[in-house]
XYZ file of N, CA and C in Angstrom:
414
model
N 83.122 50.250 182.680
C 84.332 51.511 183.174
C 85.442 51.431 182.426
N 86.008 52.104 182.009
C 87.145 52.442 180.941
C 88.076 53.332 181.321
N 89.620 53.033 181.794
C 90.602 53.948 182.496
C 91.121 54.810 181.891
N 91.695 55.692 181.553
C 93.107 55.824 181.182
C 94.246 56.437 181.060
N 94.918 55.714 180.649
C 96.064 56.065 180.944
C 97.131 57.354 180.420
N 97.977 58.118 180.874
C 98.437 59.282 180.887
C 99.247 59.577 181.156
N 100.684 59.943 180.495
C 102.017 60.932 181.029
C 101.332 61.998 181.489
N 102.199 61.675 182.537
C 103.045 63.142 182.991
C 103.872 63.872 182.323
N 103.390 65.365 182.561
C 105.096 65.371 181.262
C 105.944 66.018 182.448
N 106.226 65.428 183.689
C 106.825 65.856 184.706
C 107.835 64.853 185.036
N 107.199 63.400 184.739
C 108.057 62.591 184.425
C 109.139 62.321 183.361
N 108.394 62.487 181.748
C 109.480 62.672 180.946
C 110.282 63.984 181.405
N 109.867 65.003 181.822
C 111.215 65.716 181.820
C 112.387 65.380 182.308
N 111.689 64.499 183.539
C 112.726 63.966 184.730
C 113.757 63.087 184.248
N 113.222 61.960 182.724
C 113.647 60.927 182.288
C 114.680 62.111 181.447
N 114.386 63.441 180.751
C 114.740 63.662 180.134
C 115.891 64.338 180.521
N 115.566 64.708 181.901
C 116.861 65.103 183.235
C 117.574 64.320 183.037
N 117.721 63.079 183.768
C 118.278 62.015 183.553
C 118.652 61.728 182.931
N 118.476 61.497 181.841
C 119.008 61.078 180.167
C 120.327 62.188 180.369
N 120.638 63.278 180.116
C 121.131 65.014 179.522
C 122.421 64.864 180.798
N 121.869 64.530 182.035
C 123.318 64.349 182.758
C 123.862 63.375 183.060
N 123.571 61.823 182.627
C 123.724 60.710 182.478
C 125.263 60.704 180.974
N 124.497 61.605 180.143
C 125.676 61.594 178.431
C 126.528 62.530 179.189
N 126.291 63.946 180.159
C 127.376 64.794 180.298
C 128.423 63.920 181.103
N 128.093 63.393 181.992
C 129.925 62.816 183.068
C 130.168 61.409 182.597
N 129.692 60.837 181.304
C 130.182 60.144 180.240
C 131.179 61.004 179.283
N 130.411 61.837 179.174
C 131.317 62.882 178.361
C 132.533 63.206 179.285
N 132.571 63.685 180.236
C 133.566 64.300 181.483
C 134.340 63.028 181.503
N 133.170 62.192 181.516
C 134.797 60.609 182.133
C 135.665 60.855 181.293
N 135.238 60.323 179.142
C 135.750 60.252 178.770
C 137.176 61.331 178.646
N 136.490 62.485 179.013
C 137.660 63.866 178.481
C 138.830 63.103 179.519
N 137.937 63.375 180.688
C 139.600 63.094 181.184
C 140.319 61.842 181.081
N 140.207 61.088 180.681
C 140.757 60.036 179.882
C 141.725 59.659 179.188
N 141.077 61.271 178.047
C 141.763 61.725 177.029
C 143.649 61.856 177.272
N 144.452 61.214 176.560
C 145.489 61.696 176.540
C 145.942 63.393 176.843
N 146.860 63.542 177.842
C 147.115 64.721 178.081
C 148.539 65.167 178.392
N 149.426 64.772 177.108
C 150.170 65.100 176.657
C 150.736 65.621 175.062
N 151.376 65.639 174.853
C 151.372 65.406 173.058
C 152.543 64.844 172.526
N 152.914 63.958 173.351
C 154.342 62.971 172.644
C 153.567 61.962 172.255
N 154.434 61.913 170.764
C 154.519 61.035 169.211
C 153.953 59.511 169.749
N 153.491 59.122 168.474
C 153.006 57.489 169.177
C 153.681 57.250 167.663
N 154.292 57.847 166.970
C 154.995 56.824 165.931
C 155.942 55.535 166.332
N 156.108 54.485 166.541
C 157.248 53.488 166.601
C 157.990 53.325 165.657
N 157.798 54.084 164.163
C 159.116 53.777 163.899
C 160.552 55.108 163.866
N 160.370 56.310 164.734
C 160.976 56.220 165.274
C 162.264 55.780 166.300
N 161.741 55.112 166.476
C 162.659 54.017 167.832
C 163.476 53.142 166.777
N 164.643 53.904 166.821
C 166.090 53.164 166.218
C 166.461 53.982 165.305
N 165.762 55.105 164.548
C 166.153 55.952 164.345
C 168.220 56.776 164.770
N 168.326 56.115 165.227
C 169.680 57.311 165.547
C 169.873 58.396 166.740
N 168.661 57.916 167.921
C 167.962 58.533 169.335
C 167.385 57.990 169.799
N 168.030 57.792 171.136
C 167.566 56.633 172.299
C 165.878 56.981 172.357
N 165.579 55.749 172.636
C 163.563 56.803 172.652
C 163.223 56.067 173.864
N 162.379 56.461 174.096
C 161.706 56.074 175.580
C 160.253 56.069 175.282
N 159.703 54.790 175.225
C 158.161 54.617 174.950
C 157.422 54.046 175.840
N 156.757 54.517 176.252
C 155.574 54.780 177.739
C 154.178 54.108 176.923
N 153.584 52.520 177.669
C 152.468 52.200 177.310
C 151.894 52.860 178.070
N 150.357 53.574 176.789
C 149.316 53.777 178.553
C 148.166 53.029 177.742
N 147.556 52.894 179.126
C 145.218 52.198 178.809
C 144.815 53.144 178.783
N 144.340 53.560 178.171
C 143.019 54.062 178.748
C 142.391 54.085 179.369
N 141.838 53.108 179.584
C 140.722 52.595 180.863
C 141.492 51.969 182.997
N 143.236 52.400 182.031
C 143.730 52.413 183.287
C 144.111 53.945 184.098
N 144.016 54.104 184.962
C 144.045 55.139 185.835
C 145.744 55.733 185.618
N 146.728 54.661 186.269
C 147.796 55.194 186.821
C 149.494 55.891 185.387
N 149.062 55.364 184.139
C 149.430 56.303 182.904
C 149.903 57.164 182.686
N 148.505 57.711 183.770
C 148.536 59.588 183.319
C 148.912 59.841 184.294
N 149.861 59.475 185.321
C 150.568 60.141 186.248
C 152.029 60.061 185.473
N 152.586 59.192 185.274
C 153.755 58.824 184.259
C 154.366 59.288 183.258
N 152.980 60.107 182.518
C 152.756 60.753 181.302
C 152.942 62.416 181.856
N 152.249 62.993 183.936
C 152.993 64.413 183.915
C 154.490 64.355 184.985
N 154.566 63.165 184.813
C 156.728 62.668 185.451
C 156.933 63.278 183.672
N 156.568 62.341 182.927
C 157.462 62.711 181.568
C 157.509 64.077 180.743
N 156.232 64.521 181.064
C 156.058 66.129 180.552
C 156.995 66.419 181.454
N 157.407 66.313 183.575
C 158.104 67.128 183.912
C 159.594 67.300 183.222
N 160.075 66.162 183.104
C 161.461 66.128 182.934
C 161.423 66.295 181.081
N 160.413 66.091 180.477
C 160.894 66.145 178.874
C 161.575 67.413 179.291
N 161.616 68.659 179.182
C 162.677 69.697 177.922
C 163.987 69.491 178.853
N 164.464 68.517 180.161
C 166.022 68.347 180.250
C 166.685 66.730 179.199
N 165.503 66.481 179.043
C 166.237 65.092 178.222
C 165.290 65.268 176.287
N 164.589 66.633 176.182
C 164.549 66.417 174.688
C 165.227 66.712 173.991
N 166.537 66.639 173.709
C 167.360 66.818 173.410
C 168.453 65.690 172.868
N 167.116 64.659 173.749
C 169.291 63.952 173.526
C 167.985 62.048 173.803
N 167.292 62.408 174.055
C 165.344 61.326 173.873
C 164.575 61.181 173.182
N 163.948 60.858 172.728
C 162.683 61.168 172.040
C 161.789 60.036 172.848
N 161.203 61.215 173.259
C 159.867 60.744 173.361
C 158.723 60.321 173.129
N 158.009 58.853 173.311
C 156.851 57.907 172.772
C 155.374 57.732 173.814
N 154.665 57.701 173.749
C 153.487 57.108 173.984
C 152.674 56.472 173.061
N 152.276 54.731 173.217
C 151.809 54.010 172.748
C 150.410 53.782 173.257
N 149.741 53.356 172.958
C 148.409 53.246 173.593
C 147.591 51.613 173.249
N 146.740 51.017 174.147
C 146.004 50.040 173.763
C 145.111 49.980 172.973
N 144.283 50.960 173.064
C 143.330 51.373 171.814
C 143.112 50.730 170.472
N 144.905 50.754 170.153
C 145.589 50.487 169.212
C 146.075 49.661 168.969
N 146.072 48.748 167.890
C 146.806 47.837 167.073
C 148.560 47.456 167.477
N 149.201 49.056 166.896
C 150.056 48.987 167.637
C 150.650 48.990 168.646
N 150.365 49.397 169.572
C 150.138 49.709 171.161
C 150.397 48.397 171.673
N 149.030 47.659 171.031
C 148.950 45.707 171.742
C 149.850 45.474 171.048
N 150.099 45.148 170.185
C 152.084 44.083 170.069
C 152.954 44.934 170.379
N 152.571 46.176 170.609
C 154.063 46.741 171.584
C 154.452 46.146 173.256
N 152.974 45.902 173.666
C 152.297 45.862 174.709
C 153.144 43.851 174.596
N 152.634 43.401 173.781
C 152.950 41.678 174.047
C 154.003 41.496 173.792
N 154.750 41.926 173.369
C 156.007 41.905 172.368
C 157.520 41.986 174.022
N 156.851 43.212 174.387
C 157.518 43.660 175.700
C 157.327 43.264 177.116
N 155.583 42.869 177.367
C 154.987 42.374 178.391
C 155.335 43.537 179.202
N 154.622 44.239 179.100
C 154.153 45.563 180.143
C 152.963 46.027 179.492
N 152.553 46.728 181.095
C 151.648 47.023 181.593
C 151.017 48.319 181.779
N 149.942 48.853 181.780
C 149.691 50.734 181.774
C 151.150 51.091 182.112
N 151.452 52.201 182.023
C 152.627 53.720 182.175
C 153.968 52.197 182.318
N 153.593 51.358 182.027
C 155.430 50.987 182.214
C 156.186 51.713 180.637
N 157.250 51.845 181.421
C 158.645 52.132 179.817
C 159.336 50.693 179.648
N 159.444 51.101 178.126
C 160.884 50.679 177.590
C 162.061 51.676 176.670
N 162.868 51.844 177.197
C 163.889 52.684 176.885
C 164.799 51.946 175.712
N 164.891 52.659 174.875
C 165.318 51.411 173.104
C 166.960 52.637 173.525
N 168.065 51.849 173.159
C 169.350 53.289 172.123
C 169.287 53.544 170.667
N 169.792 54.591 170.278
C 170.410 54.553 168.926
C 169.435 53.964 167.842
N 170.055 52.611 168.024
C 170.250 51.488 166.879
C 168.611 51.114 167.438
N 168.196 51.039 168.633
C 166.751 50.137 168.928
C 167.030 49.072 169.112
N 167.663 48.703 170.093
C 167.866 47.983 171.283
C 167.434 48.422 172.536
N 166.720 47.554 172.786
C 166.129 47.774 174.302
C 167.324 47.631 175.385
N 167.106 49.111 176.041
C 168.787 48.662 177.375
C 167.816 48.927 178.396
N 166.568 48.888 178.823
C 165.889 48.072 180.165
C 164.319 48.430 180.581
N 163.892 48.176 180.613
C 162.405 48.663 181.183
C 162.397 49.083 182.167
N 161.196 50.011 182.916
C 160.726 49.905 184.144
C 159.085 49.704 184.227
N 158.687 49.538 185.860
C 157.191 49.889 185.886
C 157.319 51.093 185.843
N 155.930 51.396 186.504
C 155.628 52.788 186.871
C 156.291 53.745 187.918
N 157.067 54.599 187.089
C 157.652 54.927 188.015
C 157.446 55.607 188.734
N 157.809 56.009 190.451
C 157.186 56.717 190.948
C 157.090 58.138 191.489
N 157.620 58.447 190.913
C 158.248 59.993 190.798
C 158.736 60.704 189.394
N 158.712 61.602 189.548
C 160.094 62.218 188.192
C 161.354 61.919 188.458
N 161.986 61.783 189.427
C 162.982 62.297 189.870
C 163.350 60.413 189.708
N 162.489 59.450 189.892
C 163.106 58.437 190.281
C 162.960 57.101 188.184
N 161.933 58.336 187.067
C 161.595 58.333 186.356
C 163.460 58.577 185.100
N 163.584 60.265 186.521
C 164.802 60.689 185.702
C 166.071 59.865 186.165
N 166.745 59.081 187.078
C 167.188 58.437 187.229
C 167.368 56.757 186.517
N 166.414 56.400 186.197
C 166.221 55.218 184.752
C 167.352 55.844 183.991
N 166.446 57.767 183.446
C 167.021 57.671 181.860
C 168.411 57.736 182.025
N 168.720 58.434 183.192
C 170.452 58.630 183.090
C 170.902 56.873 183.293
N 170.704 56.020 184.271
C 171.925 55.244 184.725
C 171.754 54.209 183.632
N 170.684 54.968 182.174
C 171.263 53.611 181.194
C 171.689 54.373 179.953
N 171.431 55.280 180.331
C 171.699 56.428 179.112
C 173.249 56.044 179.387
């Protein structure tokens, strides 16, 4: 007496559905983690005659996205006088910047026009706190 094992199409369909759903979910999470602003990541702009505000972004941490939103809200006020930059820890220059300045996700470093550090800030609580950080140091 022999038994034959047959696959049912229902199991294969469920397995395929789970794989597709998981792929879509992972894609959605990655999309949400993408930087929301269009700030440059070119650190060579620091010290080029205009103060620069550099924010460190770690894409796997959720706090920096709030700072990006705050930067976008005040950008119009300061765009003529301050260079807004964002560096990512997923890039070697971002990792080096984080190590050099001993900062983490959402932290800010403000440089003067010659590239000297004017100050550092942990994640600001609000756009007003970010605005105050800039106005006090410039």
